[in-house]
Structures are given as C-alpha cells and as structure tokens.
mmCIF file of N, CA, C and O in Angstrom:
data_model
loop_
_atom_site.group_PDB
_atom_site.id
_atom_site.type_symbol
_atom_site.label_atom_id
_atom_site.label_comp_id
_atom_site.label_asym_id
_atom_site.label_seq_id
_atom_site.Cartn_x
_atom_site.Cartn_y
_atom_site.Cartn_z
ATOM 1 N N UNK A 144 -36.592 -19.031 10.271
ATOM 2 C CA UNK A 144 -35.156 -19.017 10.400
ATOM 3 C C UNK A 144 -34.626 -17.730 9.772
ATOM 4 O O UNK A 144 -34.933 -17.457 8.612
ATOM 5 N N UNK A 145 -33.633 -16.718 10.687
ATOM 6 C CA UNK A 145 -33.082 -15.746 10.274
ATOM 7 C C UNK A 145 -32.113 -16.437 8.772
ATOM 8 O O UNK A 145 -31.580 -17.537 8.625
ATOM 9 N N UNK A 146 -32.206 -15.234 7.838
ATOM 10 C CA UNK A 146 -30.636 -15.775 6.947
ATOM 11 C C UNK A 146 -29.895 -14.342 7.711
ATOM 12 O O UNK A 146 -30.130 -13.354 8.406
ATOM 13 N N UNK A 147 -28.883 -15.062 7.015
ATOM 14 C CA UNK A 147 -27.270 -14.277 7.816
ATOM 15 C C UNK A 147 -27.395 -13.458 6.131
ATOM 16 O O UNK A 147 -27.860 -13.970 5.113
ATOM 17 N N UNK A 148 -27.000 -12.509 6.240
ATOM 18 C CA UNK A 148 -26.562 -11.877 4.922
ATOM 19 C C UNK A 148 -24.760 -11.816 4.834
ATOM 20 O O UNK A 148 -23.829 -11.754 5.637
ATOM 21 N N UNK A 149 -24.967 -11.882 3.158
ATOM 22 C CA UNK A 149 -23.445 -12.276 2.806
ATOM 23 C C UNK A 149 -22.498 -11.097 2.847
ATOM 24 O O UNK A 149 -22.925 -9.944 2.797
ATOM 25 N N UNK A 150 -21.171 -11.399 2.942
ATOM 26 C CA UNK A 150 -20.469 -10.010 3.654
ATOM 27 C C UNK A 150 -20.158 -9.422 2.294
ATOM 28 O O UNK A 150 -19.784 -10.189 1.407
ATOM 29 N N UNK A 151 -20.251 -8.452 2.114
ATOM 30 C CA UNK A 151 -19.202 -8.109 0.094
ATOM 31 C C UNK A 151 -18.530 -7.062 0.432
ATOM 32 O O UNK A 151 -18.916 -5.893 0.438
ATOM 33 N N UNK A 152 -17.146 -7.643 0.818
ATOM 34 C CA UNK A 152 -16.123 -7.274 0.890
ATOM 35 C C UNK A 152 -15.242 -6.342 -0.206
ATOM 36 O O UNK A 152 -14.248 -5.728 0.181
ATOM 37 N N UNK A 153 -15.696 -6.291 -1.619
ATOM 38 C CA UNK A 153 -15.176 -5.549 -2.115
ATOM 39 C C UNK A 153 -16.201 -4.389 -1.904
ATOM 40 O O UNK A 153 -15.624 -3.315 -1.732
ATOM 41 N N UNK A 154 -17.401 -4.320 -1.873
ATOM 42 C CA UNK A 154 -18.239 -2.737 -1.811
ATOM 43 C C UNK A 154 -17.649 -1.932 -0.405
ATOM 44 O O UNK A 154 -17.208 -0.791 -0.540
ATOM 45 N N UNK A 155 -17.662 -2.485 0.741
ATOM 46 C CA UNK A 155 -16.825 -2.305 1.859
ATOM 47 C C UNK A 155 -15.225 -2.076 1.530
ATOM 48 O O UNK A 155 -14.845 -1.184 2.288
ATOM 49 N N UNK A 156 -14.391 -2.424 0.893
ATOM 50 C CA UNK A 156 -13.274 -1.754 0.566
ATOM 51 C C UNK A 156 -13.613 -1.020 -0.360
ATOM 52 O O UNK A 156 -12.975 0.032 -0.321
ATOM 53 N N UNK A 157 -14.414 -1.079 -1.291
ATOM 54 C CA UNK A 157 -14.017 0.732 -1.622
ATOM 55 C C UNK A 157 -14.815 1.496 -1.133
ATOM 56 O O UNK A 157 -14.827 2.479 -1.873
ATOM 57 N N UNK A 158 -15.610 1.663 -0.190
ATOM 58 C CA UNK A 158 -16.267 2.532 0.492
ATOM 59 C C UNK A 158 -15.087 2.860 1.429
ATOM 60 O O UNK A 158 -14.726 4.035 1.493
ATOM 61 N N UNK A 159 -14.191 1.523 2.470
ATOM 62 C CA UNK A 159 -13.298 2.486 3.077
ATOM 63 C C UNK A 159 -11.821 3.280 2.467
ATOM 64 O O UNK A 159 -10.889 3.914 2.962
ATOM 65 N N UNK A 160 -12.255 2.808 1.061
ATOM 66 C CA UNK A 160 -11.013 3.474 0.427
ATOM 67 C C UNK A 160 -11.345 5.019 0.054
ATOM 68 O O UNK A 160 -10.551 5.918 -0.223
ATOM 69 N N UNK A 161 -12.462 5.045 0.116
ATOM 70 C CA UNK A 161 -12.930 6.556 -0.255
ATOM 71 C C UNK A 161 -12.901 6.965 0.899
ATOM 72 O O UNK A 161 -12.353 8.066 0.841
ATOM 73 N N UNK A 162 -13.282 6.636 2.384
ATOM 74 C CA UNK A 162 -13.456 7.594 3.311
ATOM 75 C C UNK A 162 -12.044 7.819 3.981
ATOM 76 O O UNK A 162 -11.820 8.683 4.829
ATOM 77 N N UNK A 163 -11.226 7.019 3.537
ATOM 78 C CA UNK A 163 -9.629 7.250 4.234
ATOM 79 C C UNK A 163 -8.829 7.894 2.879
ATOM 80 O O UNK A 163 -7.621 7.749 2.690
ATOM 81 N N UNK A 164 -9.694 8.596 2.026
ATOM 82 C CA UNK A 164 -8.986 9.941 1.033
ATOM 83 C C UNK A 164 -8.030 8.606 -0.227
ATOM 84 O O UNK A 164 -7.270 9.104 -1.057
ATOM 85 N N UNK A 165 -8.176 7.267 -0.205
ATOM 86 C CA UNK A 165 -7.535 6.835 -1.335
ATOM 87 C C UNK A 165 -6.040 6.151 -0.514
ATOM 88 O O UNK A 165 -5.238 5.467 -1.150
ATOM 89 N N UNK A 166 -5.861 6.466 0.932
ATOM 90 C CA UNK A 166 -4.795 5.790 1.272
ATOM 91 C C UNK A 166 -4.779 4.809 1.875
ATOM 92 O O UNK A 166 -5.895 4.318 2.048
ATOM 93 N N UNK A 167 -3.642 4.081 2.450
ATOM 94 C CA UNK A 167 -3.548 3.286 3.629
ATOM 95 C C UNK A 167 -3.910 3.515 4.873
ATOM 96 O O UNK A 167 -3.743 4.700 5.162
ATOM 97 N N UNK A 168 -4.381 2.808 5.823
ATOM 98 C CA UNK A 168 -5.053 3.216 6.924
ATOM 99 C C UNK A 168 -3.281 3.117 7.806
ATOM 100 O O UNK A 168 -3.240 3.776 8.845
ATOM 101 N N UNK A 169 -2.243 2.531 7.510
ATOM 102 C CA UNK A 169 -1.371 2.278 8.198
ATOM 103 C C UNK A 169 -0.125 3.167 8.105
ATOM 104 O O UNK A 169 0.372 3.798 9.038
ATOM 105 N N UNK A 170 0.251 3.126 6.994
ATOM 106 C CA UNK A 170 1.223 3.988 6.060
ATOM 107 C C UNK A 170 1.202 5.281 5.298
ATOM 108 O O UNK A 170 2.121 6.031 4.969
ATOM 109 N N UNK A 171 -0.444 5.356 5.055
ATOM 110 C CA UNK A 171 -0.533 6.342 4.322
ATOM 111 C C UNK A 171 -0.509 6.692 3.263
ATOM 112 O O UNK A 171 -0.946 7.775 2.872
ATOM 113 N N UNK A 172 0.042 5.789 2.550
ATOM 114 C CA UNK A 172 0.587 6.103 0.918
ATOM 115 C C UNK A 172 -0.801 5.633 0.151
ATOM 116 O O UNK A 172 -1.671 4.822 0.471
ATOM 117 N N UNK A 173 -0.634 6.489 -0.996
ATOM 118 C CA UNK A 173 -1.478 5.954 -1.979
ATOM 119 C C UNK A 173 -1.823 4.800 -2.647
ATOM 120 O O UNK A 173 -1.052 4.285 -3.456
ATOM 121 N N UNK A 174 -3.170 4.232 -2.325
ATOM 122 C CA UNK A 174 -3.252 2.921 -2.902
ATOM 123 C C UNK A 174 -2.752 2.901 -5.079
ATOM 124 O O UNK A 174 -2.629 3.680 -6.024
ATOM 125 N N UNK A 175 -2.670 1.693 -4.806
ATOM 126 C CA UNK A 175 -2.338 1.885 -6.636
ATOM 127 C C UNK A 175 -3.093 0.783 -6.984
ATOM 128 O O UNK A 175 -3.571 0.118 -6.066
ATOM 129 N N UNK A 176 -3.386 0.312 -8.643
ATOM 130 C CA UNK A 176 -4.729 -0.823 -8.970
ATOM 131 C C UNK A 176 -4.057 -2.030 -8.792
ATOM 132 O O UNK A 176 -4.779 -3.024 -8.867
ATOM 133 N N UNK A 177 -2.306 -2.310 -8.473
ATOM 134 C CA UNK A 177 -2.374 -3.454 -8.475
ATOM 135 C C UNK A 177 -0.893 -3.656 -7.383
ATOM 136 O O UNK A 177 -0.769 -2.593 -6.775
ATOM 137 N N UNK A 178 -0.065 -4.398 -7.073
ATOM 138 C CA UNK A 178 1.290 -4.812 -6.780
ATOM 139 C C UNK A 178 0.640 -3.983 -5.108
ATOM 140 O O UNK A 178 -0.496 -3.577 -4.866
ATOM 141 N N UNK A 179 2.254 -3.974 -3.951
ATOM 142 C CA UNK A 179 1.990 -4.064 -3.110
ATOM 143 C C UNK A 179 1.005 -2.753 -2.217
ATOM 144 O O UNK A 179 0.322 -2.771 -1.194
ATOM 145 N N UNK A 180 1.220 -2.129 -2.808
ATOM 146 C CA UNK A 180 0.089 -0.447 -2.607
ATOM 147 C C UNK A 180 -1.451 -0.922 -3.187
ATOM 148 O O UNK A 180 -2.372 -0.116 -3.322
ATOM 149 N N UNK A 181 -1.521 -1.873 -3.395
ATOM 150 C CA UNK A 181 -3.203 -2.010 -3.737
ATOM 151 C C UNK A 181 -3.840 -2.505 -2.109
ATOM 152 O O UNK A 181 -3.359 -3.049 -1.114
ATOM 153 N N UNK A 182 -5.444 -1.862 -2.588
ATOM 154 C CA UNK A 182 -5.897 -2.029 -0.908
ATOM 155 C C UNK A 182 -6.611 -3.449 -1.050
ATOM 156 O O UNK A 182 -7.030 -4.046 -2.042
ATOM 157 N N UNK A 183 -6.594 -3.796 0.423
ATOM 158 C CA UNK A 183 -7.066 -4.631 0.973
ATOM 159 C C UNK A 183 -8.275 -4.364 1.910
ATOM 160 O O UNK A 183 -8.607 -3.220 2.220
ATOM 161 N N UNK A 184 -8.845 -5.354 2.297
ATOM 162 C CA UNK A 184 -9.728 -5.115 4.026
ATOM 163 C C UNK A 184 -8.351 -5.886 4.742
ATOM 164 O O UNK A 184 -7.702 -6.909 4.521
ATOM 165 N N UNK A 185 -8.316 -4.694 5.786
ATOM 166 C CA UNK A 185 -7.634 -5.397 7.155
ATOM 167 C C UNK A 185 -8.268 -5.287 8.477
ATOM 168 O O UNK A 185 -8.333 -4.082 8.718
ATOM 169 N N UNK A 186 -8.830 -6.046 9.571
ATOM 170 C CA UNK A 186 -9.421 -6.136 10.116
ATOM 171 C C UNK A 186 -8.258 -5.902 11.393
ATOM 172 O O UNK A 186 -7.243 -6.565 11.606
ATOM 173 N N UNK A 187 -8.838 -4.620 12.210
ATOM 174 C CA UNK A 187 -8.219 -4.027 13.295
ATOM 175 C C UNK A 187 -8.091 -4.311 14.535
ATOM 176 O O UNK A 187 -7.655 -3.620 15.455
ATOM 177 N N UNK A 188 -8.380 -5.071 14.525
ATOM 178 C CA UNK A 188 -8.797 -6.387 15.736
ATOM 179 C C UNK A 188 -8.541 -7.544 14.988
ATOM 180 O O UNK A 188 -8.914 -7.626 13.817
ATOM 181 N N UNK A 189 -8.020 -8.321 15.478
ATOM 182 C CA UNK A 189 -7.813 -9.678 14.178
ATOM 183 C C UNK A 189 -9.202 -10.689 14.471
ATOM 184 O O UNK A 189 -9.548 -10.620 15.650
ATOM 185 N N UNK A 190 -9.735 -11.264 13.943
ATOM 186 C CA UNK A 190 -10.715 -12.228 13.811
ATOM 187 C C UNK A 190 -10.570 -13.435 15.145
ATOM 188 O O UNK A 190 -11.332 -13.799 16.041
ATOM 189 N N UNK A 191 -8.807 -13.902 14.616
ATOM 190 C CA UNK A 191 -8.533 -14.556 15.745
ATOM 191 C C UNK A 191 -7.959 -14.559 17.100
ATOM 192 O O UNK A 191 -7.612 -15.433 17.894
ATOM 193 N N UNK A 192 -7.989 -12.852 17.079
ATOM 194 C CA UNK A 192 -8.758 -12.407 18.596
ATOM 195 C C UNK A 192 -9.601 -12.089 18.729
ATOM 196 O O UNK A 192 -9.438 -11.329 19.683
ATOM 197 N N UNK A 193 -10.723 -12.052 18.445
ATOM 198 C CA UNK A 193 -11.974 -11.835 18.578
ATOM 199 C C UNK A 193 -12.589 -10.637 18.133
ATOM 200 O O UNK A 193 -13.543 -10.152 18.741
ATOM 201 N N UNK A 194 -12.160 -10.188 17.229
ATOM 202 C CA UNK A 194 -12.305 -9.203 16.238
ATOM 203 C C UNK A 194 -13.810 -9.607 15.500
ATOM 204 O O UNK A 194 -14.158 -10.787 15.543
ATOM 205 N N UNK A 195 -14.570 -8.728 14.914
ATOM 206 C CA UNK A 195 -15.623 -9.459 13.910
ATOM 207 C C UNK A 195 -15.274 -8.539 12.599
ATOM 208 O O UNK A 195 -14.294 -7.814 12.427
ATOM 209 N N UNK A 196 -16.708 -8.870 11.472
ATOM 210 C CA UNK A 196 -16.759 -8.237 10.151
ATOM 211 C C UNK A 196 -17.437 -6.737 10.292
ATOM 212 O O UNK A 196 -17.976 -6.163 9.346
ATOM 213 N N UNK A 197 -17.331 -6.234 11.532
ATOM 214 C CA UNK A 197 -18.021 -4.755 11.652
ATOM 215 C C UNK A 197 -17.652 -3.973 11.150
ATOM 216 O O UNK A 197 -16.443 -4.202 11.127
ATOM 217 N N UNK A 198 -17.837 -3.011 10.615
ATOM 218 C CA UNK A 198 -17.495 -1.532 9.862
ATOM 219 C C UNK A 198 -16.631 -1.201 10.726
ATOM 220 O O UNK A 198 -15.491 -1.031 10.293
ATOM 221 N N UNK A 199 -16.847 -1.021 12.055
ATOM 222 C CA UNK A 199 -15.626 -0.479 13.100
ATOM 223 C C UNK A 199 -14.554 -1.178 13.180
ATOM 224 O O UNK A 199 -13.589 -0.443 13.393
ATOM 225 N N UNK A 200 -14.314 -2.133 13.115
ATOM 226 C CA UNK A 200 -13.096 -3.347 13.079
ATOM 227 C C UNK A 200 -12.669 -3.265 11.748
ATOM 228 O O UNK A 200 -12.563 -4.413 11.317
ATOM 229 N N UNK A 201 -12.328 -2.298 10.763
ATOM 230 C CA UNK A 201 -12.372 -2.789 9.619
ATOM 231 C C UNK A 201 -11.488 -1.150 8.929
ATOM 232 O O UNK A 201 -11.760 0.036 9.109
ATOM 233 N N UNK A 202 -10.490 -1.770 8.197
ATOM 234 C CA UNK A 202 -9.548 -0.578 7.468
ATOM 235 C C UNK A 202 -9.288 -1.427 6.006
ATOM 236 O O UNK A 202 -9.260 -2.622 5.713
ATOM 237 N N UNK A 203 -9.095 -0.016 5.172
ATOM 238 C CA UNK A 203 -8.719 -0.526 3.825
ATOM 239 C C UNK A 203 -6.770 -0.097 4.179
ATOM 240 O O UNK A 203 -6.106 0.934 4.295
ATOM 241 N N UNK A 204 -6.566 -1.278 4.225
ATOM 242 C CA UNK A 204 -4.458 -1.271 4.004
ATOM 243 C C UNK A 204 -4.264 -1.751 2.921
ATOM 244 O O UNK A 204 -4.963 -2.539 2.283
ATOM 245 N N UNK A 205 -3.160 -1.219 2.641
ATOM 246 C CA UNK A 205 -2.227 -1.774 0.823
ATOM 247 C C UNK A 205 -2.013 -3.034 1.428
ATOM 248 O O UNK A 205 -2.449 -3.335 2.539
ATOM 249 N N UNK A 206 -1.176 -3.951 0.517
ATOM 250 C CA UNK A 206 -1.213 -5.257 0.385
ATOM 251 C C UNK A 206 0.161 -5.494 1.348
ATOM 252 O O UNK A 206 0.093 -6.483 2.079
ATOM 253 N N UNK A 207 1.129 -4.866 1.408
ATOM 254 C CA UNK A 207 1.929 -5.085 1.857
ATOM 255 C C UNK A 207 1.592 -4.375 3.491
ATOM 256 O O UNK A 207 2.460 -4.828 4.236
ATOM 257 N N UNK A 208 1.167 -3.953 3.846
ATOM 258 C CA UNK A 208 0.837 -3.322 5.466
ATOM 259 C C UNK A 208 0.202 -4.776 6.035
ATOM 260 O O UNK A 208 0.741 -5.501 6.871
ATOM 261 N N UNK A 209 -1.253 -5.040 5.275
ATOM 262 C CA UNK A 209 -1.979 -6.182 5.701
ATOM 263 C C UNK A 209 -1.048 -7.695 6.311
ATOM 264 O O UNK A 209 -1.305 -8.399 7.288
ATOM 265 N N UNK A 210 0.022 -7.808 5.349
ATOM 266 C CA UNK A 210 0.479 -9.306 5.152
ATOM 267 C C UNK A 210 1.922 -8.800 6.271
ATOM 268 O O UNK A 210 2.447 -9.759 6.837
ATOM 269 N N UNK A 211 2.384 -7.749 6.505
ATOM 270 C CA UNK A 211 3.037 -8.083 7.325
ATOM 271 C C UNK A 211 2.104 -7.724 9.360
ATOM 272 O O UNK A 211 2.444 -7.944 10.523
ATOM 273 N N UNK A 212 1.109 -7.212 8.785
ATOM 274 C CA UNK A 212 0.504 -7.370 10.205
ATOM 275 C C UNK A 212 0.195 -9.304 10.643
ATOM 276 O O UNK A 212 0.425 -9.776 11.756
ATOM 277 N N UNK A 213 -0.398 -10.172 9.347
ATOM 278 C CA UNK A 213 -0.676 -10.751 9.485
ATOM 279 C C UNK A 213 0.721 -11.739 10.078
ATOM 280 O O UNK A 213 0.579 -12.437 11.083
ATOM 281 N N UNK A 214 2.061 -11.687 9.312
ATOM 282 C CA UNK A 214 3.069 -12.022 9.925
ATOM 283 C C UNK A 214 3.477 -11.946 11.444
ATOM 284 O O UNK A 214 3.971 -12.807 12.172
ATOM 285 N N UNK A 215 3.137 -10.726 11.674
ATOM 286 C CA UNK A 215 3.484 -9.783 13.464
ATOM 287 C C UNK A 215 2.208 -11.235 14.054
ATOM 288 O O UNK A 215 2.641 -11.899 14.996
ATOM 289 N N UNK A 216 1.121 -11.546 13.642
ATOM 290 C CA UNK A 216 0.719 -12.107 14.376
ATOM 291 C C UNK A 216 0.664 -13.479 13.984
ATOM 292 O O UNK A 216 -0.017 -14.161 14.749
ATOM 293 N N UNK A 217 1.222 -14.144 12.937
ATOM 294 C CA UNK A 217 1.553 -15.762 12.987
ATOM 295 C C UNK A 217 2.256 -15.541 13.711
ATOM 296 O O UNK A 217 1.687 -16.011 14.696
ATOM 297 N N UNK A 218 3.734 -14.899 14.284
ATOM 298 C CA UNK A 218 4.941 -15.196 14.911
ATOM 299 C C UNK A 218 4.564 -15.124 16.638
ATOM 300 O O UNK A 218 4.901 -15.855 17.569
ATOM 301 N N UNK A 219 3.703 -13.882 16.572
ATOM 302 C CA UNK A 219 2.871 -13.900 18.285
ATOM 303 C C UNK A 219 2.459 -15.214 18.575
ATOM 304 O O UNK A 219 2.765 -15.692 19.667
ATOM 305 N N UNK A 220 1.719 -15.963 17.642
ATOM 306 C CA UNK A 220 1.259 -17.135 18.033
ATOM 307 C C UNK A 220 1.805 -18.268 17.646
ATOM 308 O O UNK A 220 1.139 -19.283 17.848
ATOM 309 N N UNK A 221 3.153 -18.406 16.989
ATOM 310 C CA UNK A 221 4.056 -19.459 17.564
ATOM 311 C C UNK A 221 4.648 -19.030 18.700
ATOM 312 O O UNK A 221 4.695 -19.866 19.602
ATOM 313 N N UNK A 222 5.055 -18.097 18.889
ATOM 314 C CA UNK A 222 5.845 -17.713 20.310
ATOM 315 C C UNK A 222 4.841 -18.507 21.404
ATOM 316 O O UNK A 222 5.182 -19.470 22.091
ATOM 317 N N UNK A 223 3.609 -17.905 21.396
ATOM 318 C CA UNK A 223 2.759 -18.690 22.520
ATOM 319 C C UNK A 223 2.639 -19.961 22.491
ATOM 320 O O UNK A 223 2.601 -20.517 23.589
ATOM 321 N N UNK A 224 2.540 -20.835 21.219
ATOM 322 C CA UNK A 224 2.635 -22.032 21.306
ATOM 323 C C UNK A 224 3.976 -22.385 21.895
ATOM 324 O O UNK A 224 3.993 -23.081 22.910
ATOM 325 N N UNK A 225 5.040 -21.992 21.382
ATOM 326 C CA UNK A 225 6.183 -22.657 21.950
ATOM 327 C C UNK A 225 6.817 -22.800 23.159
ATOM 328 O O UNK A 225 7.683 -23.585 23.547
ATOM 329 N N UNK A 226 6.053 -21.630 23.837
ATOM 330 C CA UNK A 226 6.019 -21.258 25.172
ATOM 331 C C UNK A 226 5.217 -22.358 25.556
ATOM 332 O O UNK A 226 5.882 -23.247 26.086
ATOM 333 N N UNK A 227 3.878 -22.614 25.452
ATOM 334 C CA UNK A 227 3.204 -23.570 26.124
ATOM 335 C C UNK A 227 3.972 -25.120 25.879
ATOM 336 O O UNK A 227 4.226 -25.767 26.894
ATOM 337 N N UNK A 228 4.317 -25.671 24.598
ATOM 338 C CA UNK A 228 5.231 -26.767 24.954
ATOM 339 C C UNK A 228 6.566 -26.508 25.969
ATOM 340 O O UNK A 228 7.174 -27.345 26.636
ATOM 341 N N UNK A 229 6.745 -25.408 25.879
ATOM 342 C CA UNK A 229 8.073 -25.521 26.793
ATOM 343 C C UNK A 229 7.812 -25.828 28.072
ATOM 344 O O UNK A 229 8.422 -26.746 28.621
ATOM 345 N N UNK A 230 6.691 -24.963 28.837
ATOM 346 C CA UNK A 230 6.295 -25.465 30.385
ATOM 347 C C UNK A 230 5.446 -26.875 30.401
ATOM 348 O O UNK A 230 5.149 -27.400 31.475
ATOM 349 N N UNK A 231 5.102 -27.413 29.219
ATOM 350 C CA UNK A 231 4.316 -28.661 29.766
ATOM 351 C C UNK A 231 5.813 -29.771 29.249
ATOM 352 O O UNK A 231 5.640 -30.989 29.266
ATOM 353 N N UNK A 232 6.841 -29.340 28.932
ATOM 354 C CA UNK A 232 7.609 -30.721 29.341
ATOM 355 C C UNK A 232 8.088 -30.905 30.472
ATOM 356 O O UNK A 232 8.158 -30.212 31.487
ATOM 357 N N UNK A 233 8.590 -32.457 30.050
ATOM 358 C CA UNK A 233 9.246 -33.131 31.216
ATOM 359 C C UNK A 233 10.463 -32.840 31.636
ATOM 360 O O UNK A 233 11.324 -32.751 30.761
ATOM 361 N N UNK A 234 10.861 -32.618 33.049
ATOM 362 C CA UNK A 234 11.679 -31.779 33.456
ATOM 363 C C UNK A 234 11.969 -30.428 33.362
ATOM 364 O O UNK A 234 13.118 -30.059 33.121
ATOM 365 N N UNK A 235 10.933 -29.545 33.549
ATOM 366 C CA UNK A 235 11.140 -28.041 33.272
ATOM 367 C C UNK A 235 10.794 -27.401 34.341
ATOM 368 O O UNK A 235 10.868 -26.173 34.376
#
C-alpha cells in the first residue's frame, strides 16, 4: 500500500513567500508577522473547483486578500444555489 505523504503547509508558504520577493501574490504589499498582511497559502484554483495541493495551484496571499477571495466565492455559490431552488419550484 502506497502512503500519501503529509502536505506541510507552512514549509510551502514560506518557500512561496520567498519566491514572490516577501509579498502578496494579489496586492502586492508586504507581508507583516501578524494582523491582516500576514501570509497565507491561497490556492488559485479553489479546491472546490477542482483545484488540488500542487505547487502550481498555490500562492502565498496576506490574510486579508485570501478571506475575501474566499467570500467572492461563498457568495458565487449561494447565488447558484439560489438559482437552482428558484427553477425547481412550483410554479416558475
């Protein structure tokens, strides 16, 4: 049986924090050690589109870039849900 090896997500953010010069992959600005300019992994493809944990799918963003991408796409996917209840009711 193959093992899967474990992902370590912090050696991968600071490896892409060094190769993107210390900034945001989105904004640009300088990461800082803590509050909303600290980096993250943000995955450039989202997971739940079919994005994976690849090096290529994969940016170091400050904290605040990450969480409002992640917003842009909770709201994409209530929109689609709400859309789909809307055509499966009755009388529409």
């Amino acid at each position: 049986m193959k093992k899967k090896l474990k992902f370590n997500s912090a050696k991968v953010r600071s490896e892409l924090v060094e190769i993107q010069g210390g900034k945001c992959y989105y904004c640009r600005e300088p990461f800082t050690e803590t509050g909303p300019k600290q980096a993250t992994l943000e995955h450039k493809k989202p997971k739940m589109l079919g994005g994976t944990n690849e090096r290529s799918n994969l940016a170091a963003a400050c904290r605040k870039c990450n969480q409002s991408a992640g917003r842009r796409m909770n709201a994409a996917k209530q929109r689609k849900a709400l859309g789909a209840e809307r055509s499966n009711a009755p009388g529409v």
